[in-house]
Amino acid sequence: MDKTVISVKELTKQFMKQKAVDNVSFSIKEGMICGLIGPNGAGKTTIMKILGGLVLPTQGSIQLYGGFSEKELAHARSRMSFMIETPYAKAKMTAKENLTKQCLQKGVPDLKRIDEVLEIVGLGDTGKKKVGNFSLGMRQRLGIAGALLTKPEIMVLDEPVNGLDPEGIVEVRELLLRLNRDNHITILISSHILAELSQMCTDYMFINKGKMVSFRSAEELRKECSDYFCIHTDNDSLAAAVLSEKMGITTFDTADDGSIRLFDNFDDIRTVSKTLYENGVIPLTMYVHEANLEQYYMNMVGDQNAEHYKISDIHNEA
Amino acid sequence: MLNIIRSQIYIMKRDIYYLWATGIVFLYFGAVSIETFDSYLAGQDLSGSFITPVITADMTYVFLMFAVLFSSRIAGWDFTDKTLNYEIIYGHKRSSVYFGRAIVGIGTGLIRSAAVAALIVILPTAAFGWGWSVPVSEIVLRYSIIALELIRLMAFVIMVSTIARSNVAGAFAGFAAFFIPVIVTAMLNLEEEKVKSISFLSSCLSISEVSSFENYTTDYILGKDVTIFLDRLEPQFSSLLAVTAILFTAVYLLIGYAVFRKADIH
């Protein structure tokens, strides 16, 4: 898993007065399942469209399989598959006819593959039903089927489980995990369903207002999303000063309700509570808080200024 | 590019629009043919060389409809449902996407127009023989220029459909580009010679020029009174029309590609 297959450097896309993507850089290695997470309008789809060649960057560059010229990118895309926004389809044609058209567009000689992928996504029995009469979930499945037609090496999927029922979500997740495991397919996937991404991604990219906020491996994220120790005292500002000056602890911040969140050292809580008490601070409540990906995400994109407080800030506020 | 052409042909076989468009235009062709026959040909001594020029003059709008309706649909419709996006994300270069569609759009319009032209020439010739009214070479020359002018018009429609990302806009522009010069020259009440001198500027004026036979005489050949069409296209004039048609075709297609190449496709 060392070969870089997608590389994006200082990518910027400006639409009129708005920067949809602002100086984003990242690399995706072969074999990754990389989750692209961000709120609506964050720039996820724009990034995918740039990778797909639908949108041209204002600044910056992309490399696919190390190639960056138009010819090299076109060749690289022939080894990839994309599902961006709502899948595109001819409404007056059936699922099979739409996939046949895609096979012709892509130069896939084996039309038997169409029946295979329709079975995989559960659309094998749609027969003569026109795509215009499909539900959103069925159209999503058709989009995934189209992405599987050519047995790609990389799949770029924009909210592929949008509109699917819970059973469908599980099927897609298991399919993608199987494709990654058995066929070594690299996957870049965006979604709002964070719980789903946490069950399959090896890496995460957080994006907000066009900017890359964070790129973490699953392991790094697990540690960062880990628990913290929450302390309510009768004098939070004094407690903060005691923690930093007496104990040398700086990895904490103050929540909106005034409680102190300790991210390290909470396996040594006896020493912490004793030191607080000896310095005139009475701990009122103390407990371990278990964080999760969603909370981490809300912290990432909800408040860009949610840094750990420095001691000087606390003194100023006091 | 070959894959794009194949997929477009596949869609055309399944899109009922093309069936309807072809049917309606052929119905119009039939109606015009009957009307022309009743008006101009009844009671005449018929031959292929007599019928062909007469009917050709009335078939301008048939060629126009085929050219505009097919090229606009092929160039612009896939923007509407975004199925064109697949061609880009599947790794086709934008030049292949654009020119592949241009080839299919122009080819489709030409083939259908050629079918009409073939009916106009072959049917009466098969029934009555070619005759002496006009040489075959003159008909071949005129139809060749009509073909180039249709290609020019279709290139314009493809350019507009691509830039506007709409087959409706392309069709509208095509019909406007065809009729506006006719209307303007009529309103200005320009003399025929003046119209001829500027005909190279417009597909419609060019087609009108080459499809009409104004001057004729009657001769007695093999025991029959035969109408002889006297009009012949001068080599200089026909060369001018051909060169400008080719030039404008290239310009329109290149402008369309220049815009498409740098466009964001949403």
Coordinates of C-alpha atoms in Angstrom, one line a residue:
Chain A
M1 CA 0.0 0.0 0.0
D2 CA 2.8 2.4 -0.8
K3 CA 2.1 3.5 -4.4
T4 CA 0.3 6.9 -4.6
V5 CA -2.6 6.7 -7.0
I6 CA -4.2 10.0 -6.5
S7 CA -2.2 13.2 -5.6
V8 CA -3.8 16.6 -5.3
K9 CA -1.6 19.7 -4.7
E10 CA -2.8 23.1 -3.7
L11 CA -6.1 22.6 -5.5
T12 CA -8.3 25.6 -5.8
K13 CA -11.5 26.1 -7.7
Q14 CA -13.2 29.4 -7.8
F15 CA -16.8 29.8 -9.2
M16 CA -17.5 33.5 -9.8
K17 CA -16.9 35.0 -6.3
Q18 CA -17.0 31.8 -4.3
K19 CA -14.0 29.5 -3.6
A20 CA -15.5 26.0 -3.7
V21 CA -12.1 24.4 -3.1
D22 CA -9.4 26.4 -1.4
N23 CA -5.8 25.2 -1.5
V24 CA -6.5 21.5 -0.8
S25 CA -3.7 19.0 -0.9
F26 CA -3.8 15.3 -0.2
S27 CA -2.5 11.9 -1.4
I28 CA -4.3 8.6 -1.6
K29 CA -2.3 5.4 -1.7
E30 CA -3.2 2.2 -3.4
G31 CA -5.5 0.0 -1.3
M32 CA -6.9 2.8 0.9
I33 CA -10.6 3.3 1.6
C34 CA -10.6 7.0 2.1
G35 CA -13.6 8.8 3.5
L36 CA -14.2 12.4 2.5
I37 CA -16.3 14.1 5.1
G38 CA -17.8 17.5 5.2
P39 CA -21.1 19.4 5.4
N40 CA -23.2 20.4 2.4
G41 CA -21.3 22.8 0.3
A42 CA -17.9 21.9 1.8
G43 CA -16.4 21.1 -1.6
K44 CA -16.5 17.3 -1.6
T45 CA -18.4 16.9 -4.9
T46 CA -16.3 19.6 -6.5
I47 CA -13.1 17.8 -5.6
M48 CA -14.5 14.6 -7.1
K49 CA -15.6 16.4 -10.3
I50 CA -12.1 17.8 -10.7
L51 CA -10.7 14.3 -10.3
G52 CA -13.2 13.1 -12.9
G53 CA -12.3 15.8 -15.3
L54 CA -15.7 17.4 -15.3
V55 CA -14.5 20.6 -13.7
L56 CA -11.2 22.2 -14.3
P57 CA -9.2 23.6 -11.4
T58 CA -8.5 27.3 -11.1
Q59 CA -5.1 26.6 -9.5
G60 CA -3.2 23.6 -8.4
S61 CA -2.8 20.2 -9.9
I62 CA -3.9 16.7 -9.8
Q63 CA -2.0 13.5 -10.6
L64 CA -3.6 10.2 -11.2
Y65 CA -1.2 7.3 -11.3
G66 CA 1.6 9.8 -11.5
G67 CA 0.3 11.4 -14.7
F68 CA -0.8 15.0 -15.0
S69 CA -1.1 15.8 -18.7
E70 CA -4.5 15.7 -20.3
K71 CA -3.7 12.5 -22.2
E72 CA -2.2 10.8 -19.0
L73 CA -5.2 11.8 -16.9
A74 CA -7.6 10.6 -19.6
H75 CA -5.8 7.2 -19.6
A76 CA -5.8 7.0 -15.8
R77 CA -9.5 7.7 -15.7
S78 CA -10.1 4.7 -18.0
R79 CA -8.8 2.6 -15.1
M80 CA -11.1 4.3 -12.6
S81 CA -14.8 4.6 -12.1
F82 CA -16.8 7.5 -10.8
M83 CA -20.2 8.0 -9.3
I84 CA -20.8 11.7 -8.8
E85 CA -24.0 13.2 -7.5
T86 CA -27.2 11.5 -8.7
P87 CA -26.3 8.9 -11.3
Y88 CA -26.8 10.0 -14.8
A89 CA -29.1 7.9 -16.9
K90 CA -31.5 8.0 -19.8
A91 CA -34.9 8.1 -18.2
K92 CA -36.7 6.4 -21.2
M93 CA -34.3 3.5 -21.3
T94 CA -34.1 0.5 -19.1
A95 CA -31.3 -0.3 -16.6
K96 CA -29.8 -2.8 -19.0
E97 CA -30.0 -0.3 -21.9
N98 CA -28.3 2.4 -19.9
L99 CA -25.5 0.1 -18.9
T100 CA -25.2 -1.2 -22.5
K101 CA -24.7 2.4 -23.5
Q102 CA -22.1 2.9 -20.8
C103 CA -20.3 -0.3 -22.0
L104 CA -20.2 1.1 -25.5
Q105 CA -18.9 4.5 -24.2
K106 CA -16.2 2.8 -22.2
G107 CA -15.3 0.2 -24.8
V108 CA -16.2 -2.8 -22.7
P109 CA -16.4 -5.7 -25.0
D110 CA -18.2 -8.2 -22.7
L111 CA -21.8 -7.3 -22.4
K112 CA -22.4 -10.3 -20.1
R113 CA -20.8 -8.1 -17.4
I114 CA -24.0 -6.1 -17.4
D115 CA -26.2 -8.9 -16.1
E116 CA -23.5 -9.6 -13.4
V117 CA -23.4 -6.1 -12.0
L118 CA -27.2 -5.8 -12.1
E119 CA -27.4 -8.9 -10.0
I120 CA -24.7 -7.6 -7.6
V121 CA -26.6 -4.4 -6.9
G122 CA -30.0 -6.1 -6.8
L123 CA -31.5 -4.7 -10.0
G124 CA -31.4 -8.0 -11.9
D125 CA -35.2 -8.2 -12.1
T126 CA -36.1 -4.7 -13.3
G127 CA -36.7 -6.0 -16.8
K128 CA -38.3 -3.4 -19.1
K129 CA -38.9 -0.8 -16.4
K130 CA -37.7 2.5 -17.5
V131 CA -35.1 4.3 -15.3
G132 CA -37.4 7.3 -15.2
N133 CA -39.7 5.2 -13.0
F134 CA -36.9 4.1 -10.6
S135 CA -36.9 5.2 -7.0
L136 CA -33.9 7.2 -5.8
G137 CA -32.4 4.1 -4.2
M138 CA -32.8 2.2 -7.4
R139 CA -31.0 4.9 -9.3
Q140 CA -28.2 4.9 -6.8
R141 CA -27.9 1.1 -7.2
L142 CA -27.8 1.7 -11.0
G143 CA -25.0 4.2 -10.5
I144 CA -23.0 1.7 -8.4
A145 CA -23.6 -0.9 -11.1
G146 CA -22.2 1.5 -13.7
A147 CA -19.2 2.0 -11.5
L148 CA -18.5 -1.7 -11.3
L149 CA -18.9 -2.4 -15.1
T150 CA -15.2 -2.2 -15.9
K151 CA -13.7 -3.8 -12.8
P152 CA -11.9 -0.5 -11.9
E153 CA -8.7 -0.1 -9.9
I154 CA -10.0 3.0 -8.2
M155 CA -13.6 3.9 -7.4
V156 CA -14.6 7.5 -6.6
L157 CA -18.0 7.5 -5.0
D158 CA -20.0 10.5 -4.1
E159 CA -22.5 9.5 -1.3
P160 CA -23.2 6.1 -2.8
V161 CA -25.6 5.1 -0.1
N162 CA -27.8 8.2 -0.4
G163 CA -31.4 7.1 -0.6
L164 CA -30.7 3.4 0.2
D165 CA -32.6 1.6 2.9
P166 CA -30.6 0.2 5.8
E167 CA -30.3 -3.2 4.2
G168 CA -29.1 -1.6 1.0
I169 CA -26.5 0.4 3.0
V170 CA -25.2 -2.7 4.6
E171 CA -25.0 -4.5 1.2
V172 CA -23.1 -1.6 -0.4
R173 CA -20.7 -1.4 2.6
E174 CA -20.0 -5.1 2.4
L175 CA -19.6 -5.0 -1.3
L176 CA -17.0 -2.1 -1.1
L177 CA -15.1 -3.8 1.7
R178 CA -15.0 -7.1 -0.3
L179 CA -13.8 -5.2 -3.5
N180 CA -11.1 -3.6 -1.5
R181 CA -10.0 -6.8 0.3
D182 CA -10.3 -9.2 -2.6
N183 CA -9.6 -7.0 -5.6
H184 CA -7.4 -4.4 -4.0
I185 CA -9.6 -1.6 -5.3
T186 CA -8.8 1.8 -3.9
I187 CA -11.9 3.7 -2.8
L188 CA -12.5 7.4 -2.3
I189 CA -16.0 7.8 -0.8
S190 CA -17.9 10.8 0.5
S191 CA -20.8 10.5 2.8
H192 CA -22.8 12.2 5.5
I193 CA -23.5 8.9 7.2
L194 CA -20.5 9.0 9.5
A195 CA -21.3 5.8 11.3
E196 CA -21.1 4.0 7.9
L197 CA -17.8 5.5 7.0
S198 CA -16.3 4.6 10.4
Q199 CA -17.1 1.0 9.6
M200 CA -15.1 0.8 6.4
C201 CA -12.6 3.6 5.9
T202 CA -8.9 3.3 6.5
D203 CA -8.4 7.0 6.3
Y204 CA -10.4 10.2 6.7
M205 CA -10.3 13.6 5.1
F206 CA -12.3 16.4 6.8
I207 CA -13.2 19.3 4.6
N208 CA -15.2 22.5 5.4
K209 CA -15.8 25.6 3.4
G210 CA -13.5 24.3 0.7
K211 CA -10.5 23.9 3.0
M212 CA -8.9 20.7 4.2
V213 CA -9.4 20.6 7.9
S214 CA -7.8 17.3 8.7
F215 CA -6.4 14.2 7.2
R216 CA -6.2 11.3 9.6
S217 CA -5.7 7.6 9.3
A218 CA -8.3 5.4 11.1
E219 CA -5.8 4.7 13.8
E220 CA -4.9 8.4 14.4
L221 CA -8.6 9.2 14.4
R222 CA -9.4 6.5 16.9
K223 CA -6.9 8.0 19.3
E224 CA -8.1 11.6 18.7
C225 CA -11.7 10.6 19.1
S226 CA -10.8 8.8 22.3
D227 CA -12.1 9.6 25.7
Y228 CA -11.5 12.6 27.8
F229 CA -11.9 13.2 31.5
C230 CA -14.5 15.8 32.4
I231 CA -14.1 17.8 35.6
H232 CA -16.7 20.2 37.0
T233 CA -15.2 22.4 39.8
D234 CA -16.3 25.4 41.9
N235 CA -13.7 27.5 40.3
D236 CA -12.9 26.5 36.8
S237 CA -10.4 29.3 36.0
L238 CA -8.4 28.5 39.1
A239 CA -8.6 24.9 38.3
A240 CA -7.2 25.6 34.8
A241 CA -4.3 27.6 36.3
V242 CA -3.6 24.8 38.8
L243 CA -3.5 22.2 36.1
S244 CA -1.1 24.1 33.9
E245 CA 1.2 25.7 36.6
K246 CA 1.3 23.1 39.3
M247 CA 1.0 20.0 37.2
G248 CA 2.3 21.1 33.8
I249 CA -0.8 19.9 32.0
T250 CA -1.7 21.9 28.9
T251 CA -3.8 19.5 26.9
F252 CA -7.2 20.5 28.1
D253 CA -9.9 22.9 27.2
T254 CA -13.0 24.4 28.7
A255 CA -16.4 23.3 27.4
D256 CA -19.4 25.7 27.0
D257 CA -20.7 24.7 30.4
G258 CA -17.4 25.6 32.1
S259 CA -16.3 22.1 32.7
I260 CA -12.7 21.2 32.0
R261 CA -11.9 18.5 29.5
L262 CA -8.7 16.7 30.1
F263 CA -7.4 14.8 27.1
D264 CA -4.3 13.3 28.7
N265 CA -3.4 12.2 32.2
F266 CA -6.8 10.9 33.1
D267 CA -5.4 7.6 34.1
D268 CA -3.8 9.6 37.0
I269 CA -7.0 11.2 38.2
R270 CA -6.3 10.7 41.9
T271 CA -3.2 13.0 41.6
V272 CA -5.3 15.5 39.7
S273 CA -8.1 15.7 42.2
K274 CA -5.7 15.8 45.1
T275 CA -3.7 18.6 43.6
L276 CA -6.9 20.6 42.8
Y277 CA -8.2 20.2 46.3
E278 CA -4.8 21.2 47.9
N279 CA -4.9 24.4 45.9
G280 CA -8.4 25.4 46.9
V281 CA -10.4 24.0 44.1
I282 CA -13.2 21.6 45.0
P283 CA -14.0 19.0 42.3
L284 CA -17.8 18.7 42.0
T285 CA -18.1 16.0 39.4
M286 CA -15.6 13.9 37.5
Y287 CA -16.2 11.3 34.8
V288 CA -14.9 9.8 31.7
H289 CA -16.5 11.0 28.5
E290 CA -16.3 8.7 25.5
A291 CA -16.1 10.6 22.2
N292 CA -17.0 9.4 18.8
L293 CA -16.4 10.2 15.2
E294 CA -19.5 12.3 14.9
Q295 CA -18.5 14.5 17.8
Y296 CA -15.0 14.8 16.4
Y297 CA -16.5 15.8 13.1
M298 CA -18.8 18.4 14.7
N299 CA -15.7 19.8 16.5
M300 CA -13.8 19.8 13.3
V301 CA -16.3 21.6 11.1
G302 CA -18.7 23.1 13.5
D303 CA -16.3 25.6 15.2
Q304 CA -13.0 26.2 13.5
N305 CA -11.7 28.1 16.6
A306 CA -12.3 25.3 19.0
E307 CA -8.6 25.1 19.9
H308 CA -7.3 24.1 23.3
Y309 CA -7.3 27.2 25.5
K310 CA -4.0 28.6 26.4
I311 CA -3.5 29.7 30.0
S312 CA -3.2 33.4 29.0
D313 CA -6.7 33.3 27.4
I314 CA -8.2 32.0 30.6
H315 CA -6.5 34.7 32.7
N316 CA -7.8 37.4 30.3
E317 CA -11.3 36.1 30.5
A318 CA -11.1 36.0 34.3
Chain B
M1 CA -13.9 8.5 -30.4
L2 CA -15.1 5.3 -32.0
N3 CA -16.7 4.2 -28.7
I4 CA -18.5 7.5 -28.5
I5 CA -19.8 7.2 -32.0
R6 CA -21.0 3.6 -31.3
S7 CA -22.8 4.7 -28.1
Q8 CA -24.5 7.6 -29.9
I9 CA -25.8 5.3 -32.7
Y10 CA -27.0 2.9 -30.0
I11 CA -29.0 5.7 -28.4
M12 CA -30.4 6.9 -31.7
K13 CA -31.9 3.4 -32.4
R14 CA -33.7 3.6 -29.1
D15 CA -34.7 7.3 -28.9
I16 CA -38.2 7.7 -30.3
Y17 CA -37.4 11.4 -31.1
Y18 CA -35.4 10.3 -34.2
L19 CA -38.1 8.1 -35.4
W20 CA -40.7 10.9 -35.0
A21 CA -38.4 13.5 -36.6
T22 CA -37.6 11.3 -39.6
G23 CA -41.3 10.4 -40.1
I24 CA -42.5 13.9 -39.9
V25 CA -39.9 15.2 -42.3
F26 CA -40.6 12.4 -44.8
L27 CA -44.3 13.2 -44.6
Y28 CA -43.5 16.8 -45.3
F29 CA -41.3 15.6 -48.2
G30 CA -44.2 13.5 -49.6
A31 CA -46.7 16.4 -49.2
V32 CA -44.4 18.9 -51.0
S33 CA -43.6 16.4 -53.8
I34 CA -47.3 15.9 -54.4
E35 CA -48.0 19.6 -54.4
T36 CA -45.1 20.3 -56.7
F37 CA -46.2 17.6 -59.1
D38 CA -49.7 19.0 -59.2
S39 CA -48.6 22.6 -59.6
Y40 CA -45.7 22.3 -62.0
L41 CA -45.4 18.9 -63.5
A42 CA -48.9 17.8 -64.4
G43 CA -49.3 17.7 -68.2
Q44 CA -45.5 18.1 -68.8
D45 CA -43.3 15.7 -70.6
L46 CA -41.6 14.1 -67.6
S47 CA -38.0 13.0 -67.2
G48 CA -35.5 12.7 -64.3
S49 CA -33.6 15.8 -65.5
F50 CA -36.9 17.8 -65.6
I51 CA -38.4 16.7 -62.3
T52 CA -35.2 16.8 -60.2
P53 CA -34.5 20.6 -60.5
V54 CA -38.2 21.4 -60.0
I55 CA -38.6 19.4 -56.8
T56 CA -35.2 20.2 -55.4
A57 CA -36.1 23.9 -55.2
D58 CA -39.0 23.0 -52.9
M59 CA -37.0 20.6 -50.8
T60 CA -34.8 23.2 -49.1
Y61 CA -36.8 23.0 -45.9
V62 CA -36.6 19.2 -45.8
F63 CA -32.9 19.4 -45.8
L64 CA -33.0 22.2 -43.3
M65 CA -35.2 20.2 -40.9
F66 CA -33.0 17.1 -41.1
A67 CA -29.9 19.1 -40.6
V68 CA -31.1 21.1 -37.6
L69 CA -33.2 18.6 -35.8
F70 CA -30.7 15.8 -35.8
S71 CA -27.5 17.7 -35.2
S72 CA -28.9 19.7 -32.3
R73 CA -30.3 16.6 -30.6
I74 CA -27.1 14.7 -30.8
A75 CA -24.9 17.6 -29.7
G76 CA -27.1 19.1 -27.0
W77 CA -29.5 16.5 -25.5
D78 CA -26.9 14.6 -23.4
F79 CA -26.1 17.8 -21.6
T80 CA -29.6 17.9 -20.3
D81 CA -29.6 14.5 -18.5
K82 CA -25.8 14.6 -18.0
T83 CA -25.1 11.3 -19.7
L84 CA -22.4 13.1 -21.6
N85 CA -20.5 13.3 -18.3
Y86 CA -19.8 9.6 -18.5
E87 CA -17.7 10.1 -21.6
I88 CA -15.4 12.4 -19.8
I89 CA -15.1 10.5 -16.5
Y90 CA -14.6 7.3 -18.5
G91 CA -11.3 8.8 -19.8
H92 CA -12.3 10.1 -23.2
K93 CA -10.5 13.3 -24.1
R94 CA -12.7 16.3 -24.6
S95 CA -11.7 16.4 -28.3
S96 CA -13.1 12.9 -28.7
V97 CA -16.3 13.7 -27.0
Y98 CA -16.9 16.9 -29.0
F99 CA -15.8 15.7 -32.5
G100 CA -17.3 12.3 -32.0
R101 CA -20.7 13.9 -31.5
A102 CA -20.0 16.3 -34.4
I103 CA -19.3 13.4 -36.7
V104 CA -22.5 11.6 -35.7
G105 CA -24.6 14.7 -35.8
I106 CA -23.4 15.8 -39.3
G107 CA -23.4 12.2 -40.6
T108 CA -26.9 11.6 -39.5
G109 CA -28.3 14.8 -41.0
L110 CA -26.4 14.2 -44.2
I111 CA -27.5 10.6 -44.6
R112 CA -31.2 11.5 -44.3
S113 CA -30.8 14.4 -46.6
A114 CA -29.0 12.2 -49.0
A115 CA -31.9 9.7 -48.8
V116 CA -34.3 12.5 -49.8
A117 CA -31.9 13.6 -52.6
A118 CA -31.7 10.1 -53.8
L119 CA -35.4 9.7 -54.0
I120 CA -35.7 13.0 -55.9
V121 CA -33.2 11.8 -58.5
I122 CA -33.6 8.1 -58.7
L123 CA -37.4 7.7 -58.6
P124 CA -38.3 9.9 -61.6
T125 CA -35.2 8.7 -63.5
A126 CA -36.3 5.1 -63.0
A127 CA -39.8 5.9 -64.1
F128 CA -39.1 8.2 -67.1
G129 CA -35.4 8.1 -67.8
W130 CA -33.0 11.0 -67.3
G131 CA -33.8 13.1 -70.4
W132 CA -32.2 16.2 -71.7
S133 CA -33.4 19.1 -69.5
V134 CA -30.1 19.4 -67.5
P135 CA -26.8 17.5 -67.5
V136 CA -26.2 15.0 -64.7
S137 CA -22.9 16.8 -63.8
E138 CA -24.8 20.0 -63.1
I139 CA -27.1 18.2 -60.6
V140 CA -24.1 16.5 -59.0
L141 CA -22.3 19.8 -58.6
R142 CA -25.4 21.5 -57.1
Y143 CA -26.1 18.7 -54.7
S144 CA -22.5 18.7 -53.6
I145 CA -22.6 22.3 -52.7
I146 CA -26.0 21.8 -51.0
A147 CA -24.3 19.1 -48.9
L148 CA -21.4 21.4 -48.0
E149 CA -23.8 24.1 -47.0
L150 CA -25.8 21.7 -44.9
I151 CA -22.6 20.6 -43.1
R152 CA -21.8 24.3 -42.5
L153 CA -25.3 24.8 -41.0
M154 CA -25.0 21.6 -38.8
A155 CA -21.6 22.8 -37.6
F156 CA -23.2 26.0 -36.5
V157 CA -26.0 24.2 -34.7
I158 CA -23.5 21.9 -33.0
M159 CA -21.4 24.9 -31.9
V160 CA -24.5 26.6 -30.4
S161 CA -25.9 23.4 -28.8
T162 CA -22.5 22.8 -27.2
I163 CA -22.0 26.3 -25.9
A164 CA -25.6 26.6 -24.7
R165 CA -25.6 23.0 -23.5
S166 CA -29.1 22.7 -25.0
N167 CA -30.4 21.0 -28.1
V168 CA -33.4 23.5 -28.0
A169 CA -31.0 26.4 -28.2
G170 CA -29.1 24.8 -31.0
A171 CA -32.2 24.0 -33.0
F172 CA -33.6 27.5 -32.5
A173 CA -30.3 29.1 -33.6
G174 CA -30.2 26.8 -36.6
F175 CA -33.6 27.8 -37.8
A176 CA -32.9 31.4 -37.1
A177 CA -29.6 31.3 -39.0
F178 CA -31.5 29.8 -41.9
F179 CA -34.5 32.1 -42.1
I180 CA -33.2 35.5 -41.0
P181 CA -31.1 36.1 -44.1
V182 CA -34.0 35.2 -46.3
I183 CA -36.3 37.6 -44.4
V184 CA -33.8 40.4 -44.3
T185 CA -33.0 40.2 -48.1
A186 CA -36.8 40.1 -48.8
M187 CA -37.4 43.1 -46.5
L188 CA -34.6 45.0 -48.1
N189 CA -36.0 44.1 -51.5
L190 CA -32.6 43.3 -52.9
E191 CA -32.1 42.5 -56.5
E192 CA -31.3 39.0 -57.5
E193 CA -27.8 39.8 -58.5
K194 CA -27.1 41.4 -55.2
V195 CA -28.5 38.5 -53.3
K196 CA -26.3 36.1 -55.4
S197 CA -23.2 38.2 -54.6
I198 CA -23.7 37.9 -50.9
S199 CA -25.2 34.3 -50.8
F200 CA -21.9 32.8 -49.7
L201 CA -22.4 34.5 -46.3
S202 CA -25.4 32.3 -45.5
S203 CA -26.2 28.6 -45.9
C204 CA -29.8 29.4 -46.7
L205 CA -29.0 31.9 -49.4
S206 CA -26.4 29.6 -50.9
I207 CA -28.8 26.6 -50.9
S208 CA -31.5 28.8 -52.4
E209 CA -29.1 29.9 -55.1
V210 CA -27.9 26.5 -56.1
S211 CA -31.3 24.8 -55.9
S212 CA -33.2 27.1 -58.2
F213 CA -33.3 27.1 -62.0
E214 CA -34.7 30.3 -63.2
N215 CA -34.0 30.3 -66.9
Y216 CA -35.2 27.8 -69.3
T217 CA -36.3 27.3 -72.9
T218 CA -38.1 24.8 -74.9
D219 CA -36.5 22.6 -77.6
Y220 CA -37.9 19.9 -79.9
I221 CA -35.9 16.7 -79.4
L222 CA -36.8 13.3 -80.8
G223 CA -40.4 14.3 -81.6
K224 CA -41.1 16.0 -78.2
D225 CA -41.1 19.4 -76.7
V226 CA -38.5 19.3 -74.1
T227 CA -37.8 22.0 -71.4
I228 CA -34.1 22.8 -71.2
F229 CA -32.8 24.5 -68.1
L230 CA -30.2 27.1 -69.1
D231 CA -28.8 27.9 -65.6
R232 CA -25.3 26.7 -65.0
L233 CA -23.2 27.3 -61.9
E234 CA -20.1 29.2 -62.8
P235 CA -16.9 27.6 -61.6
Q236 CA -15.8 30.7 -59.8
F237 CA -19.1 31.0 -58.0
S238 CA -19.4 27.4 -57.1
S239 CA -15.8 27.4 -55.8
L240 CA -16.5 30.4 -53.7
L241 CA -19.5 28.7 -52.1
A242 CA -17.6 25.5 -51.5
V243 CA -14.6 27.2 -49.9
T244 CA -16.6 29.5 -47.7
A245 CA -18.8 26.5 -46.6
I246 CA -15.7 24.5 -45.6
L247 CA -14.1 27.5 -43.9
F248 CA -17.2 28.4 -41.9
T249 CA -17.6 24.7 -40.9
A250 CA -14.1 24.6 -39.6
V251 CA -14.5 27.9 -37.7
Y252 CA -17.8 26.9 -36.1
L253 CA -16.5 23.5 -35.0
L254 CA -13.3 25.0 -33.6
I255 CA -15.1 27.7 -31.7
G256 CA -17.5 25.1 -30.2
Y257 CA -14.5 22.9 -29.2
A258 CA -12.6 25.8 -27.7
V259 CA -15.5 26.6 -25.4
F260 CA -16.2 22.9 -24.6
R261 CA -12.5 22.2 -23.8
K262 CA -12.4 24.7 -21.0
A263 CA -15.9 24.4 -19.7
D264 CA -16.9 23.1 -16.3
I265 CA -19.4 20.3 -16.9
H266 CA -21.9 20.1 -14.1

